[in-house]
Amino acid sequence: MATANLTAVLYKANDLRLENRPVPDPKEHEVLLEMGCVGICGSDVHYFINGANGEKVVKAPIVMGHEASGTVAKVGKNVKHLKVGDRVAIEPGIPCKICDYCKQGRYNLCAEINFCSSPPCNGNLCQYYTHSADFCYRLPDHVSMEEGALLEPLSVGVHACRRADVKLGSTVLVTGAGPIGLVSMLSAKAMGATKVIITDLVQKRLDLAKSLGADHTLLLINLDEKAIVGQIHQLLGKEPDKSIECSGAESSIRIAIQSTKSGGVVVMVGVGKPNVTVPLMNALVREVDIRGVHRYANCYPLALELTASGKVDVKKLITHNFSLEETHAALETAKSGSGVKIMIHCKRKKISESAS
Ligand code: NAD
Ligand code: ZN
């Protein structure tokens, strides 16, 4: 059994250390996982740069990482559905399982949820990590570890589309073509949306969106709000039934509300300023519903189905790959904004492998 457990620990802003920690032992309902892939999320970058993400502050050293997959190395004695060698996607939030939200299936709203790498909870950017087995999803052989890790952001997209009630024939506006906007676009298409338009300020991101299946893209430069709304309607040939805001920018929230068809839905995924000015009366008189999105609940199984069936191809989001030892460089690359999804591979080469 391995004894070394190289672990990426953030002490405070710009103070990331790789340290060796003990290999943990799984509790009776847990599995020990040999970590496979861990994707970098925007929140990881915020913690790395600022030591905080919104109201969440790194007050004590924290293990980074929450978009992850691994291989079962040991099972706790009550674990029945997994065995050693199973490859799994790891849903990172373990809720209390007893509060009203948990009982109603909206466990993403559980106040007691322990979410990987959200302070004070440790994440899984390391070699060995234990996790509640019921939040591990076995991957079919043809689904890669990278795809397993990408089920995390994909679940955000799936949940956003469920909250927006995207269905067969929906026309959808997605604002912001970062990883979350892209997985929302992919989910919307997989759920039956017939036309999706996506906006961004960066042409490269829109080019990727287009290659992933966006029907229309709109670059927002030198356009005023009214003109942007007009362009969205013109490109779609109609008003979107649903809008999924994935930039966090006030201007985008305003555009999403004004573009959406009367009686339609705007879901808010992007996190921005705590207080924003929006045309609320416009939403009121047109019965445009504005709904929040907080991570996901019960979305991993569908995200896995979409990936395993080939309905959604998330692999194309990956622009950079790094090893666990290169975590610092991976975070710097994520910080530079030059990539889309940056993937860290935790499995260290055996000495014999690296020598060959
Ligand atoms: P990202 O920063 O990589 O992508 C945001 C994209 O929006 C970028 O491509 C950027 O160019 C674009 N953008 C910025 N201003 C814009 C504007 N005015 N109009 C159109 N596009 C604009 O981030 P991401 O990883 O894709 O995440 C998107 C947002 O979703 C972030 O705010 C993140 O914090 C949030 N998020 C929320 C949840 C949730 O549960 N609600 C979960 C994950 C991420
Ligand atoms: Zn709960």
Short mmCIF file of C-alpha atoms and ligand atoms in Angstrom, two decimals:
data_model
loop_
_atom_site.label_atom_id
_atom_site.label_comp_id
_atom_site.label_asym_id
_atom_site.label_seq_id
_atom_site.Cartn_x
_atom_site.Cartn_y
_atom_site.Cartn_z
CA MET A 1 0.00 0.00 0.00
CA ALA A 2 1.25 3.48 -0.90
CA THR A 3 2.53 5.65 1.89
CA ALA A 4 3.30 8.84 -0.03
CA ASN A 5 0.46 11.25 -0.76
CA LEU A 6 1.63 14.34 -2.60
CA THR A 7 -1.01 17.01 -1.92
CA ALA A 8 -1.57 20.55 -3.30
CA VAL A 9 -2.25 22.80 -0.33
CA LEU A 10 -3.12 26.50 -0.47
CA TYR A 11 -1.92 28.28 2.66
CA LYS A 12 -3.03 31.76 1.61
CA ALA A 13 -3.16 33.92 -1.52
CA ASN A 14 -0.27 33.01 -3.83
CA ASP A 15 1.10 30.52 -1.34
CA LEU A 16 0.58 27.06 -2.82
CA ARG A 17 2.67 24.23 -1.44
CA LEU A 18 3.08 20.62 -2.47
CA GLU A 19 3.44 18.53 0.63
CA ASN A 20 3.43 14.90 1.53
CA ARG A 21 0.51 13.91 3.72
CA PRO A 22 -0.48 10.52 5.11
CA VAL A 23 -2.64 8.23 2.96
CA PRO A 24 -6.06 8.35 4.68
CA ASP A 25 -8.04 5.26 5.64
CA PRO A 26 -11.66 5.08 4.44
CA LYS A 27 -14.42 5.09 7.05
CA GLU A 28 -17.01 2.31 6.77
CA HIS A 29 -19.18 4.20 4.22
CA GLU A 30 -16.23 5.64 2.28
CA VAL A 31 -13.79 4.61 -0.41
CA LEU A 32 -10.11 5.41 -0.69
CA LEU A 33 -9.42 6.78 -4.15
CA GLU A 34 -6.22 6.96 -6.10
CA MET A 35 -6.84 10.30 -7.75
CA GLY A 36 -6.95 10.44 -11.55
CA CYS A 37 -7.77 13.88 -12.97
CA VAL A 38 -8.68 17.16 -11.32
CA GLY A 39 -9.88 20.11 -13.40
CA ILE A 40 -9.20 23.69 -12.38
CA CYS A 41 -12.28 25.81 -11.78
CA GLY A 42 -12.59 29.59 -11.69
CA SER A 43 -13.10 29.38 -7.92
CA ASP A 44 -9.69 27.66 -7.52
CA VAL A 45 -8.13 30.61 -9.34
CA HIS A 46 -9.91 33.09 -7.05
CA TYR A 47 -8.59 31.28 -3.97
CA PHE A 48 -5.12 31.14 -5.49
CA ILE A 49 -5.03 34.86 -6.36
CA ASN A 50 -7.04 36.39 -3.51
CA GLY A 51 -7.17 33.72 -0.81
CA ALA A 52 -10.94 34.11 -1.12
CA ASN A 53 -13.88 33.52 -3.41
CA GLY A 54 -16.73 35.89 -2.58
CA GLU A 55 -17.53 35.42 1.10
CA LYS A 56 -15.49 32.21 1.38
CA VAL A 57 -12.04 32.94 2.78
CA VAL A 58 -9.02 30.65 3.20
CA LYS A 59 -8.32 31.02 6.93
CA ALA A 60 -6.36 27.79 7.36
CA PRO A 61 -4.38 25.72 4.83
CA ILE A 62 -6.75 23.96 2.46
CA VAL A 63 -6.30 21.16 -0.07
CA MET A 64 -7.38 22.43 -3.48
CA GLY A 65 -9.47 20.68 -6.14
CA HIS A 66 -13.06 19.54 -6.62
CA GLU A 67 -13.60 18.62 -10.31
CA ALA A 68 -12.29 15.13 -9.95
CA SER A 69 -12.13 11.46 -10.84
CA GLY A 70 -10.24 8.56 -9.28
CA THR A 71 -9.83 4.81 -8.98
CA VAL A 72 -11.06 2.90 -5.96
CA ALA A 73 -8.04 1.64 -3.98
CA LYS A 74 -9.84 0.41 -0.84
CA VAL A 75 -13.48 0.15 0.25
CA GLY A 76 -15.00 0.77 3.67
CA LYS A 77 -16.81 -2.22 5.15
CA ASN A 78 -20.34 -0.95 4.41
CA VAL A 79 -19.67 -0.11 0.76
CA LYS A 80 -21.48 -2.51 -1.53
CA HIS A 81 -21.71 -0.89 -4.97
CA LEU A 82 -18.01 -0.26 -5.61
CA LYS A 83 -14.95 -2.46 -5.65
CA VAL A 84 -11.20 -1.98 -5.84
CA GLY A 85 -10.23 -0.95 -9.37
CA ASP A 86 -13.51 0.79 -10.23
CA ARG A 87 -12.96 4.15 -11.91
CA VAL A 88 -15.31 6.83 -10.58
CA ALA A 89 -16.38 10.44 -10.95
CA ILE A 90 -16.43 12.19 -7.59
CA GLU A 91 -19.37 14.45 -6.75
CA PRO A 92 -17.63 16.91 -4.44
CA GLY A 93 -20.42 18.08 -2.13
CA ILE A 94 -21.51 15.79 0.70
CA PRO A 95 -24.69 17.18 2.27
CA CYS A 96 -26.00 16.37 5.76
CA LYS A 97 -28.63 14.00 4.31
CA ILE A 98 -31.12 14.79 7.10
CA CYS A 99 -32.30 18.42 6.72
CA ASP A 100 -35.48 19.34 4.80
CA TYR A 101 -33.52 20.34 1.69
CA CYS A 102 -31.67 17.05 1.66
CA LYS A 103 -34.87 15.09 2.16
CA GLN A 104 -36.54 16.98 -0.67
CA GLY A 105 -33.65 16.25 -3.02
CA ARG A 106 -32.45 19.85 -3.13
CA TYR A 107 -29.30 18.94 -1.28
CA ASN A 108 -27.30 21.68 -3.01
CA LEU A 109 -29.13 24.07 -0.64
CA CYS A 110 -28.13 22.12 2.48
CA ALA A 111 -26.51 24.55 4.95
CA GLU A 112 -24.28 21.78 6.30
CA ILE A 113 -22.88 20.59 2.97
CA ASN A 114 -19.17 19.80 2.94
CA PHE A 115 -17.94 20.78 -0.49
CA CYS A 116 -14.40 19.91 -1.57
CA SER A 117 -12.00 22.86 -1.62
CA SER A 118 -14.62 25.28 -0.33
CA PRO A 119 -13.15 26.53 2.97
CA PRO A 120 -12.87 25.01 5.50
CA CYS A 121 -13.37 21.74 3.61
CA ASN A 122 -10.37 20.09 1.97
CA GLY A 123 -10.40 19.19 -1.71
CA ASN A 124 -8.89 16.28 -3.62
CA LEU A 125 -5.93 17.62 -5.60
CA CYS A 126 -3.64 14.92 -4.25
CA GLN A 127 -2.70 11.30 -4.84
CA TYR A 128 -4.97 9.60 -2.30
CA TYR A 129 -8.26 10.82 -0.94
CA THR A 130 -11.28 9.35 0.85
CA HIS A 131 -14.87 10.16 -0.16
CA SER A 132 -18.39 9.06 0.73
CA ALA A 133 -19.01 6.11 -1.61
CA ASP A 134 -22.58 7.15 -2.42
CA PHE A 135 -21.21 10.32 -4.06
CA CYS A 136 -18.92 8.32 -6.37
CA TYR A 137 -20.25 7.27 -9.79
CA ARG A 138 -18.70 4.34 -11.57
CA LEU A 139 -17.43 5.22 -15.06
CA PRO A 140 -17.98 2.81 -17.95
CA ASP A 141 -14.70 1.64 -19.51
CA HIS A 142 -15.01 3.95 -22.50
CA VAL A 143 -15.41 7.11 -20.38
CA SER A 144 -12.02 8.61 -19.60
CA MET A 145 -10.78 9.97 -16.28
CA GLU A 146 -10.72 13.44 -17.88
CA GLU A 147 -14.39 13.10 -18.77
CA GLY A 148 -15.10 11.83 -15.26
CA ALA A 149 -13.60 15.02 -13.82
CA LEU A 150 -15.54 17.14 -16.31
CA LEU A 151 -18.84 15.73 -15.03
CA GLU A 152 -18.52 18.36 -12.30
CA PRO A 153 -18.83 21.48 -14.50
CA LEU A 154 -21.19 19.57 -16.81
CA SER A 155 -23.49 19.00 -13.83
CA VAL A 156 -23.66 22.78 -13.39
CA GLY A 157 -24.82 23.07 -17.01
CA VAL A 158 -27.35 20.27 -16.57
CA HIS A 159 -28.73 21.88 -13.40
CA ALA A 160 -28.90 25.31 -15.05
CA CYS A 161 -30.93 23.84 -17.93
CA ARG A 162 -33.21 22.00 -15.54
CA ARG A 163 -33.77 25.20 -13.56
CA ALA A 164 -34.51 27.01 -16.84
CA ASP A 165 -36.80 24.15 -17.91
CA VAL A 166 -35.04 23.82 -21.25
CA LYS A 167 -36.93 21.33 -23.37
CA LEU A 168 -37.52 20.06 -26.88
CA GLY A 169 -37.67 23.03 -29.22
CA SER A 170 -36.42 25.62 -26.71
CA THR A 171 -34.60 28.66 -28.02
CA VAL A 172 -31.80 29.56 -25.63
CA LEU A 173 -29.48 32.49 -24.99
CA VAL A 174 -26.27 31.72 -23.09
CA THR A 175 -24.25 34.76 -21.97
CA GLY A 176 -20.54 34.07 -21.45
CA ALA A 177 -18.61 31.34 -23.28
CA GLY A 178 -16.28 30.20 -20.49
CA PRO A 179 -16.36 26.56 -19.38
CA ILE A 180 -19.69 27.05 -17.61
CA GLY A 181 -21.33 28.82 -20.55
CA LEU A 182 -20.05 26.05 -22.82
CA VAL A 183 -21.36 23.19 -20.67
CA SER A 184 -24.68 25.03 -20.39
CA MET A 185 -24.82 25.33 -24.17
CA LEU A 186 -23.94 21.63 -24.60
CA SER A 187 -26.55 20.61 -22.00
CA ALA A 188 -29.22 22.79 -23.62
CA LYS A 189 -28.59 21.20 -27.01
CA ALA A 190 -28.63 17.70 -25.50
CA MET A 191 -31.91 18.48 -23.74
CA GLY A 192 -33.60 19.37 -27.01
CA ALA A 193 -32.95 23.08 -27.53
CA THR A 194 -33.15 23.70 -31.24
CA LYS A 195 -31.40 27.06 -31.32
CA VAL A 196 -28.72 28.31 -28.97
CA ILE A 197 -26.93 31.65 -29.22
CA ILE A 198 -23.92 32.38 -27.05
CA THR A 199 -22.24 35.72 -26.33
CA ASP A 200 -18.78 36.69 -25.15
CA LEU A 201 -16.23 39.49 -25.29
CA VAL A 202 -13.53 37.17 -26.65
CA GLN A 203 -13.71 35.83 -30.21
CA LYS A 204 -11.54 32.78 -29.41
CA ARG A 205 -14.07 31.58 -26.86
CA LEU A 206 -16.89 32.04 -29.35
CA ASP A 207 -14.94 30.10 -31.97
CA LEU A 208 -14.74 27.16 -29.56
CA ALA A 209 -18.46 27.52 -28.79
CA LYS A 210 -19.22 27.38 -32.48
CA SER A 211 -17.07 24.28 -32.96
CA LEU A 212 -18.91 22.65 -30.06
CA GLY A 213 -22.29 23.23 -31.68
CA ALA A 214 -23.54 26.75 -30.88
CA ASP A 215 -25.99 27.78 -33.61
CA HIS A 216 -25.04 31.44 -33.34
CA THR A 217 -22.35 33.45 -31.59
CA LEU A 218 -22.30 37.15 -30.82
CA LEU A 219 -19.18 39.14 -30.01
CA LEU A 220 -20.11 42.01 -27.71
CA ILE A 221 -17.84 44.84 -28.63
CA ASN A 222 -18.82 48.36 -29.55
CA LEU A 223 -22.50 47.56 -29.21
CA ASP A 224 -24.95 49.24 -26.87
CA GLU A 225 -27.45 47.28 -24.82
CA LYS A 226 -30.40 47.91 -27.10
CA ALA A 227 -28.40 46.95 -30.18
CA ILE A 228 -27.22 43.74 -28.51
CA VAL A 229 -30.78 42.72 -27.63
CA GLY A 230 -31.80 43.48 -31.22
CA GLN A 231 -28.91 41.41 -32.60
CA ILE A 232 -29.80 38.43 -30.41
CA HIS A 233 -33.40 38.52 -31.66
CA GLN A 234 -32.29 38.95 -35.24
CA LEU A 235 -29.81 36.06 -35.17
CA LEU A 236 -32.28 33.71 -33.50
CA GLY A 237 -35.16 34.92 -35.63
CA LYS A 238 -37.16 35.21 -32.41
CA GLU A 239 -36.81 35.96 -28.70
CA PRO A 240 -35.15 33.26 -26.57
CA ASP A 241 -37.52 31.29 -24.32
CA LYS A 242 -34.72 30.75 -21.83
CA SER A 243 -31.56 32.63 -20.95
CA ILE A 244 -28.66 31.18 -19.01
CA GLU A 245 -26.38 33.89 -17.62
CA CYS A 246 -22.85 32.52 -17.24
CA SER A 247 -20.59 35.60 -17.13
CA GLY A 248 -21.48 37.24 -13.82
CA ALA A 249 -21.32 40.63 -15.59
CA GLU A 250 -24.03 43.14 -14.74
CA SER A 251 -24.39 44.12 -18.40
CA SER A 252 -25.01 40.49 -19.32
CA ILE A 253 -27.67 40.03 -16.66
CA ARG A 254 -29.43 43.13 -17.99
CA ILE A 255 -29.23 41.83 -21.56
CA ALA A 256 -30.47 38.38 -20.55
CA ILE A 257 -33.57 39.84 -18.89
CA GLN A 258 -34.39 42.20 -21.75
CA SER A 259 -33.81 39.61 -24.46
CA THR A 260 -35.93 36.86 -22.95
CA LYS A 261 -39.42 36.33 -24.29
CA SER A 262 -42.37 37.35 -22.12
CA GLY A 263 -43.24 34.45 -19.85
CA GLY A 264 -39.73 33.03 -20.29
CA VAL A 265 -37.02 32.21 -17.76
CA VAL A 266 -33.62 33.71 -16.95
CA VAL A 267 -31.35 31.56 -14.81
CA MET A 268 -28.44 33.16 -13.04
CA VAL A 269 -25.30 31.04 -12.93
CA GLY A 270 -22.48 33.61 -13.16
CA VAL A 271 -21.35 35.06 -9.87
CA GLY A 272 -20.58 38.77 -9.90
CA LYS A 273 -21.05 41.80 -7.67
CA PRO A 274 -23.30 41.24 -4.64
CA ASN A 275 -25.55 44.10 -5.76
CA VAL A 276 -26.43 44.74 -9.38
CA THR A 277 -28.85 47.07 -11.13
CA VAL A 278 -31.23 45.21 -13.40
CA PRO A 279 -34.43 46.14 -15.29
CA LEU A 280 -36.63 44.37 -12.76
CA MET A 281 -39.83 46.12 -13.79
CA ASN A 282 -39.28 44.95 -17.34
CA ALA A 283 -39.17 41.38 -16.00
CA LEU A 284 -42.21 42.03 -13.81
CA VAL A 285 -44.56 43.32 -16.50
CA ARG A 286 -43.50 40.56 -18.91
CA GLU A 287 -43.56 37.75 -16.33
CA VAL A 288 -39.96 36.81 -16.98
CA ASP A 289 -38.92 34.47 -14.14
CA ILE A 290 -35.46 35.06 -12.70
CA ARG A 291 -34.07 31.97 -10.97
CA GLY A 292 -30.86 31.30 -9.09
CA VAL A 293 -28.56 28.36 -9.72
CA HIS A 294 -26.36 26.95 -6.99
CA ARG A 295 -24.16 24.11 -8.21
CA TYR A 296 -26.40 21.06 -8.79
CA ALA A 297 -28.33 18.27 -7.13
CA ASN A 298 -28.98 14.84 -8.62
CA CYS A 299 -27.26 15.84 -11.87
CA TYR A 300 -24.21 13.54 -11.94
CA PRO A 301 -26.14 10.51 -13.25
CA LEU A 302 -27.54 12.50 -16.18
CA ALA A 303 -24.20 14.23 -16.86
CA LEU A 304 -22.62 10.77 -16.99
CA GLU A 305 -25.34 9.42 -19.31
CA LEU A 306 -24.90 12.38 -21.65
CA THR A 307 -21.14 11.83 -21.72
CA ALA A 308 -21.19 8.03 -21.98
CA SER A 309 -23.77 8.08 -24.78
CA GLY A 310 -21.78 10.63 -26.77
CA LYS A 311 -24.66 13.15 -26.64
CA VAL A 312 -22.25 15.60 -25.07
CA ASP A 313 -18.52 15.76 -25.77
CA VAL A 314 -16.81 17.66 -22.98
CA LYS A 315 -13.26 16.60 -23.89
CA LYS A 316 -12.91 19.48 -26.34
CA LEU A 317 -13.01 21.92 -23.43
CA ILE A 318 -9.57 20.76 -22.30
CA THR A 319 -6.86 23.09 -23.58
CA HIS A 320 -3.99 22.29 -21.19
CA ASN A 321 -2.72 19.28 -19.23
CA PHE A 322 -0.38 19.33 -16.22
CA SER A 323 0.92 16.85 -13.68
CA LEU A 324 0.24 17.15 -9.95
CA GLU A 325 3.82 18.38 -9.45
CA GLU A 326 3.04 21.19 -11.94
CA THR A 327 0.00 22.48 -10.03
CA HIS A 328 1.52 25.94 -9.60
CA ALA A 329 2.09 26.30 -13.34
CA ALA A 330 -1.41 24.96 -13.99
CA LEU A 331 -2.93 27.63 -11.75
CA GLU A 332 -0.78 30.34 -13.36
CA THR A 333 -2.04 29.22 -16.77
CA ALA A 334 -5.63 29.28 -15.53
CA LYS A 335 -5.00 32.74 -14.07
CA SER A 336 -3.67 34.03 -17.42
CA GLY A 337 -7.01 33.19 -19.06
CA SER A 338 -5.23 31.70 -22.07
CA GLY A 339 -6.91 28.30 -21.75
CA VAL A 340 -10.44 27.03 -21.23
CA LYS A 341 -10.30 23.91 -19.07
CA ILE A 342 -7.00 23.11 -17.44
CA MET A 343 -6.61 19.49 -16.33
CA ILE A 344 -4.25 18.15 -13.69
CA HIS A 345 -3.22 14.49 -13.80
CA CYS A 346 -2.57 13.18 -10.30
CA LYS A 347 -1.25 9.74 -11.05
CA ARG A 348 2.53 9.89 -10.65
CA LYS A 349 4.66 7.86 -12.95
CA LYS A 350 6.39 4.90 -11.34
CA ILE A 351 10.19 5.26 -11.41
CA SER A 352 10.42 2.39 -13.90
CA GLU A 353 7.82 4.07 -16.18
CA SER A 354 9.47 7.50 -16.12
CA ALA A 355 12.88 5.97 -16.82
CA SER A 356 11.70 4.20 -19.95
P1 NAD B 1 -14.91 32.25 -16.99
O1 NAD B 1 -14.44 33.49 -16.33
O2 NAD B 1 -13.93 31.31 -17.59
O3 NAD B 1 -15.95 32.60 -18.15
C1 NAD B 1 -16.71 33.75 -18.16
C2 NAD B 1 -16.84 34.17 -19.61
O4 NAD B 1 -17.71 35.31 -19.66
C3 NAD B 1 -15.52 34.58 -20.23
O5 NAD B 1 -15.33 33.91 -21.46
C4 NAD B 1 -15.66 36.09 -20.41
O6 NAD B 1 -14.96 36.57 -21.54
C5 NAD B 1 -17.15 36.24 -20.57
N1 NAD B 1 -17.68 37.55 -20.25
C6 NAD B 1 -17.24 38.46 -19.34
N2 NAD B 1 -18.01 39.56 -19.37
C7 NAD B 1 -18.95 39.33 -20.30
C8 NAD B 1 -20.02 40.10 -20.79
N3 NAD B 1 -20.28 41.32 -20.32
N4 NAD B 1 -20.81 39.55 -21.76
C9 NAD B 1 -20.56 38.31 -22.25
N5 NAD B 1 -19.53 37.55 -21.82
C10 NAD B 1 -18.75 38.06 -20.87
O7 NAD B 1 -15.79 31.49 -15.89
P2 NAD B 1 -16.55 30.07 -15.92
O8 NAD B 1 -15.70 29.06 -15.26
O9 NAD B 1 -17.11 29.80 -17.25
O10 NAD B 1 -17.73 30.42 -14.91
C11 NAD B 1 -18.69 31.38 -15.28
C12 NAD B 1 -19.35 31.98 -14.05
O11 NAD B 1 -20.13 30.97 -13.41
C13 NAD B 1 -18.39 32.50 -13.00
O12 NAD B 1 -18.92 33.71 -12.48
C14 NAD B 1 -18.40 31.42 -11.94
O13 NAD B 1 -18.10 31.93 -10.67
C15 NAD B 1 -19.84 30.99 -12.03
N6 NAD B 1 -20.16 29.64 -11.51
C16 NAD B 1 -21.33 29.53 -10.86
C17 NAD B 1 -21.73 28.31 -10.39
C18 NAD B 1 -23.01 28.21 -9.67
O14 NAD B 1 -23.26 27.18 -9.04
N7 NAD B 1 -23.87 29.21 -9.76
C19 NAD B 1 -20.91 27.18 -10.57
C20 NAD B 1 -19.72 27.32 -11.28
C21 NAD B 1 -19.35 28.56 -11.75
ZN ZN B 2 -28.89 18.80 4.55
#
